[in-house]
Amino acid sequence: MDGNGRWAKKRALNRLRGHAAGIEAVRETIRCASDLGVKYLTIYSFSTENWKRPEDEVDGLMNLFAKTMLAEVDGLDEENVRVRTIGDLSALPDSTREAFDEAWEQTRNNTGMTLLVAVNYGSRQEIMRAAERYAERVLLATQTENPIPPLTEELFEEGLYTFGIPDPDVVIRTSGELRLSNFLLWQSAYAEFVVSPVLWPDFDRYEFLRCLLEYQGRNRRFGAVS
């Protein structure tokens, strides 16, 4: 969800005003995706690299996450949306982590769309975490003189944050950016990419629908010949 800072700069506002303005785009996208019957929607809210930003911006984002989650969870619950997080929440401030935990507890039994909030998420770190978990299995098997489990994609994926969740069909990148930025590297192996020139606060349901229509026009071959 790129472009909050540039949106604010164009209006001579500070970056946090841009992040706050982007909340309406989040609402609009979630509502539209749910209405369309999308089963899984992942929003990349804060990467492991975003800690490099100015301290006041990071603190403001963490407060914004907590306030927004607490304010929106009842509405998401009413829409039968299940809220989950992917990423390392242990590094978040207590109030932010608790807000996400409360959203999960309140919505965990919902059966509609699953909203995945990627916060303090980095795909390289996720892959390293999965490798460490497999190494732990090997070590345990060695210590107990049991057979070492063969490494398969299915076994490796058990160590990913997204275990049990389908790989994404389409990755939408806003504000014209053309890089993946450490997002779902393993999971996006065969995802379609759609780039929107629109800055995130200006991203509405019409632009979302345009991106989905572009995706629907693709011929997905998954390495085979059509």
Short mmCIF file of C-alpha atoms in Angstrom, two decimals:
data_model
loop_
_atom_site.label_atom_id
_atom_site.label_comp_id
_atom_site.label_asym_id
_atom_site.label_seq_id
_atom_site.Cartn_x
_atom_site.Cartn_y
_atom_site.Cartn_z
CA MET A 1 0.00 0.00 0.00
CA ASP A 2 2.49 2.59 -1.27
CA GLY A 3 2.22 6.31 -1.72
CA ASN A 4 1.01 7.67 1.64
CA GLY A 5 4.12 9.81 2.10
CA ARG A 6 4.06 11.17 -1.45
CA TRP A 7 0.34 11.89 -1.14
CA ALA A 8 1.02 13.94 1.99
CA LYS A 9 4.03 15.73 0.49
CA LYS A 10 1.98 16.87 -2.51
CA ARG A 11 -0.37 18.54 -0.02
CA ALA A 12 2.36 19.99 2.21
CA LEU A 13 1.33 17.66 5.07
CA ASN A 14 3.46 15.45 7.29
CA ARG A 15 3.77 11.77 6.44
CA LEU A 16 1.52 10.62 9.28
CA ARG A 17 -1.34 12.58 7.74
CA GLY A 18 -0.79 10.51 4.62
CA HIS A 19 -0.89 7.27 6.59
CA ALA A 20 -4.11 8.36 8.30
CA ALA A 21 -5.63 9.25 4.92
CA GLY A 22 -4.77 5.76 3.69
CA ILE A 23 -7.09 4.17 6.26
CA GLU A 24 -10.15 5.00 4.14
CA ALA A 25 -8.54 3.19 1.19
CA VAL A 26 -8.05 0.18 3.45
CA ARG A 27 -11.73 0.24 4.45
CA GLU A 28 -12.86 0.60 0.85
CA THR A 29 -10.66 -2.24 -0.37
CA ILE A 30 -11.70 -4.62 2.41
CA ARG A 31 -15.37 -3.85 1.84
CA CYS A 32 -15.09 -4.30 -1.92
CA ALA A 33 -13.11 -7.53 -1.65
CA SER A 34 -15.61 -8.97 0.80
CA ASP A 35 -18.54 -7.95 -1.42
CA LEU A 36 -16.89 -9.67 -4.40
CA GLY A 37 -16.40 -12.93 -2.52
CA VAL A 38 -12.61 -12.72 -2.27
CA LYS A 39 -11.57 -15.39 0.23
CA TYR A 40 -8.21 -13.98 1.31
CA LEU A 41 -6.91 -10.41 1.28
CA THR A 42 -3.43 -9.55 2.56
CA ILE A 43 -2.47 -5.96 3.30
CA TYR A 44 1.20 -5.13 3.74
CA SER A 45 1.07 -2.66 6.62
CA PHE A 46 4.58 -2.56 8.07
CA SER A 47 7.72 -4.33 6.91
CA THR A 48 10.75 -5.37 8.94
CA GLU A 49 12.64 -2.66 7.04
CA ASN A 50 10.18 0.07 8.06
CA TRP A 51 11.84 0.31 11.49
CA LYS A 52 14.51 2.39 9.68
CA ARG A 53 12.03 5.25 9.31
CA PRO A 54 12.10 8.27 11.68
CA GLU A 55 11.12 7.37 15.22
CA ASP A 56 8.14 9.73 15.31
CA GLU A 57 6.73 8.17 12.13
CA VAL A 58 7.14 4.63 13.47
CA ASP A 59 5.53 5.57 16.80
CA GLY A 60 2.69 7.27 14.96
CA LEU A 61 2.12 4.23 12.77
CA MET A 62 2.02 1.90 15.76
CA ASN A 63 -0.56 4.12 17.46
CA LEU A 64 -2.54 4.32 14.23
CA PHE A 65 -2.55 0.53 13.88
CA ALA A 66 -3.89 0.09 17.42
CA LYS A 67 -6.57 2.78 17.15
CA THR A 68 -7.72 1.63 13.72
CA MET A 69 -7.89 -2.04 14.64
CA LEU A 70 -9.92 -1.37 17.77
CA ALA A 71 -12.23 1.00 15.90
CA GLU A 72 -12.81 -1.33 12.95
CA VAL A 73 -13.00 -4.78 14.52
CA ASP A 74 -16.71 -4.66 15.38
CA GLY A 75 -17.60 -3.76 11.79
CA LEU A 76 -15.32 -6.48 10.43
CA ASP A 77 -16.91 -8.95 12.82
CA GLU A 78 -20.38 -7.99 11.62
CA GLU A 79 -19.23 -8.58 8.03
CA ASN A 80 -18.07 -12.08 9.05
CA VAL A 81 -14.44 -11.17 8.27
CA ARG A 82 -11.73 -13.12 10.08
CA VAL A 83 -8.66 -11.04 11.02
CA ARG A 84 -5.21 -12.63 11.21
CA THR A 85 -1.69 -11.26 11.31
CA ILE A 86 1.49 -12.48 9.70
CA GLY A 87 4.86 -11.30 10.92
CA ASP A 88 6.75 -11.05 14.20
CA LEU A 89 4.41 -9.27 16.61
CA SER A 90 6.81 -9.65 19.55
CA ALA A 91 8.65 -6.46 18.58
CA LEU A 92 5.49 -4.31 18.54
CA PRO A 93 4.44 -2.02 21.40
CA ASP A 94 2.13 -3.75 23.86
CA SER A 95 -0.92 -1.68 22.89
CA THR A 96 -0.48 -2.45 19.18
CA ARG A 97 0.10 -6.16 19.72
CA GLU A 98 -2.88 -6.40 22.07
CA ALA A 99 -5.15 -4.68 19.53
CA PHE A 100 -4.24 -7.27 16.88
CA ASP A 101 -4.62 -10.10 19.38
CA GLU A 102 -8.07 -8.85 20.38
CA ALA A 103 -9.14 -8.63 16.73
CA TRP A 104 -8.06 -12.24 16.18
CA GLU A 105 -9.86 -13.48 19.27
CA GLN A 106 -13.08 -11.66 18.37
CA THR A 107 -13.16 -12.80 14.73
CA ARG A 108 -11.37 -16.17 14.75
CA ASN A 109 -14.59 -18.17 14.25
CA ASN A 110 -15.88 -16.08 11.35
CA THR A 111 -16.31 -17.88 8.05
CA GLY A 112 -16.22 -15.05 5.51
CA MET A 113 -13.15 -13.39 4.03
CA THR A 114 -9.85 -13.77 5.88
CA LEU A 115 -8.02 -10.45 6.23
CA LEU A 116 -4.29 -10.99 6.72
CA VAL A 117 -2.48 -7.98 8.15
CA ALA A 118 1.25 -8.24 7.42
CA VAL A 119 2.89 -6.26 10.23
CA ASN A 120 6.59 -6.38 11.11
CA TYR A 121 6.69 -8.82 8.22
CA GLY A 122 9.66 -9.65 6.03
CA SER A 123 9.64 -12.59 3.65
CA ARG A 124 13.37 -13.32 3.90
CA GLN A 125 13.05 -13.49 7.66
CA GLU A 126 9.98 -15.74 7.28
CA ILE A 127 11.90 -18.13 5.03
CA MET A 128 14.83 -18.20 7.49
CA ARG A 129 12.34 -18.96 10.28
CA ALA A 130 10.94 -21.88 8.29
CA ALA A 131 14.47 -23.19 7.66
CA GLU A 132 15.24 -22.98 11.37
CA ARG A 133 12.09 -24.94 12.19
CA TYR A 134 13.06 -27.68 9.78
CA ALA A 135 16.57 -27.75 11.27
CA GLU A 136 15.01 -28.18 14.72
CA ARG A 137 13.07 -31.18 13.43
CA VAL A 138 16.24 -32.71 12.03
CA LEU A 139 18.09 -32.13 15.31
CA LEU A 140 15.26 -33.66 17.33
CA ALA A 141 15.13 -36.69 15.04
CA THR A 142 18.90 -37.13 15.39
CA GLN A 143 18.78 -36.85 19.17
CA THR A 144 15.95 -39.37 19.45
CA GLU A 145 17.41 -41.68 16.79
CA ASN A 146 14.31 -41.33 14.66
CA PRO A 147 14.30 -41.06 10.84
CA ILE A 148 15.12 -37.56 9.60
CA PRO A 149 12.01 -36.15 7.89
CA PRO A 150 12.68 -35.55 4.18
CA LEU A 151 12.53 -31.91 3.18
CA THR A 152 9.55 -31.25 0.94
CA GLU A 153 7.79 -28.04 -0.03
CA GLU A 154 4.80 -29.10 2.06
CA LEU A 155 6.93 -29.68 5.15
CA PHE A 156 8.88 -26.46 4.66
CA GLU A 157 5.65 -24.47 4.34
CA GLU A 158 4.61 -25.59 7.81
CA GLY A 159 7.19 -23.11 9.13
CA LEU A 160 5.78 -20.15 7.19
CA TYR A 161 3.43 -17.59 8.73
CA THR A 162 0.97 -18.41 5.95
CA PHE A 163 0.77 -22.16 6.63
CA GLY A 164 -2.70 -23.38 5.70
CA ILE A 165 -3.44 -20.30 3.58
CA PRO A 166 -3.48 -20.50 -0.24
CA ASP A 167 -0.78 -18.73 -2.24
CA PRO A 168 -1.87 -15.35 -3.64
CA ASP A 169 -3.35 -15.22 -7.11
CA VAL A 170 -2.55 -11.56 -7.67
CA VAL A 171 -0.24 -9.00 -6.07
CA ILE A 172 -1.32 -5.38 -6.51
CA ARG A 173 1.37 -2.72 -6.12
CA THR A 174 0.20 0.89 -5.84
CA SER A 175 1.91 4.21 -6.63
CA GLY A 176 3.70 2.76 -9.65
CA GLU A 177 6.37 0.86 -7.70
CA LEU A 178 7.84 -2.10 -9.56
CA ARG A 179 9.52 -4.10 -6.81
CA LEU A 180 8.33 -6.84 -4.46
CA SER A 181 9.87 -5.29 -1.31
CA ASN A 182 10.38 -8.50 0.66
CA PHE A 183 6.69 -9.44 0.44
CA LEU A 184 5.53 -13.08 0.18
CA LEU A 185 8.59 -14.14 -1.85
CA TRP A 186 7.91 -17.87 -1.46
CA GLN A 187 4.14 -17.58 -1.80
CA SER A 188 4.17 -15.32 -4.88
CA ALA A 189 6.14 -17.70 -7.10
CA TYR A 190 3.25 -17.85 -9.59
CA ALA A 191 1.22 -14.80 -8.60
CA GLU A 192 0.19 -12.29 -11.24
CA PHE A 193 1.43 -8.74 -10.69
CA VAL A 194 -0.71 -5.67 -11.33
CA VAL A 195 0.82 -2.22 -10.90
CA SER A 196 -1.41 0.76 -10.22
CA PRO A 197 -0.09 4.32 -10.62
CA VAL A 198 -2.54 5.53 -7.96
CA LEU A 199 -1.15 6.67 -4.60
CA TRP A 200 -2.64 4.57 -1.83
CA PRO A 201 -4.90 7.22 -0.19
CA ASP A 202 -6.55 7.73 -3.60
CA PHE A 203 -7.01 3.99 -4.20
CA ASP A 204 -10.77 3.32 -4.29
CA ARG A 205 -13.06 0.45 -5.24
CA TYR A 206 -13.04 1.50 -8.89
CA GLU A 207 -9.25 1.25 -9.10
CA PHE A 208 -9.38 -2.04 -7.19
CA LEU A 209 -11.92 -3.39 -9.68
CA ARG A 210 -9.76 -2.18 -12.58
CA CYS A 211 -6.80 -4.10 -11.13
CA LEU A 212 -8.91 -7.23 -10.72
CA LEU A 213 -10.21 -6.96 -14.27
CA GLU A 214 -6.62 -6.68 -15.52
CA TYR A 215 -5.74 -9.79 -13.56
CA GLN A 216 -8.76 -11.67 -14.92
CA GLY A 217 -7.53 -11.01 -18.44
CA ARG A 218 -4.24 -12.83 -17.81
CA ASN A 219 -3.54 -16.33 -19.12
CA ARG A 220 -2.11 -18.23 -16.15
CA ARG A 221 -0.02 -21.22 -17.30
CA PHE A 222 1.99 -22.06 -14.15
CA GLY A 223 4.97 -23.09 -16.27
CA ALA A 224 2.93 -25.19 -18.71
CA VAL A 225 1.86 -24.47 -22.29
CA SER A 226 -1.67 -23.21 -22.77
#
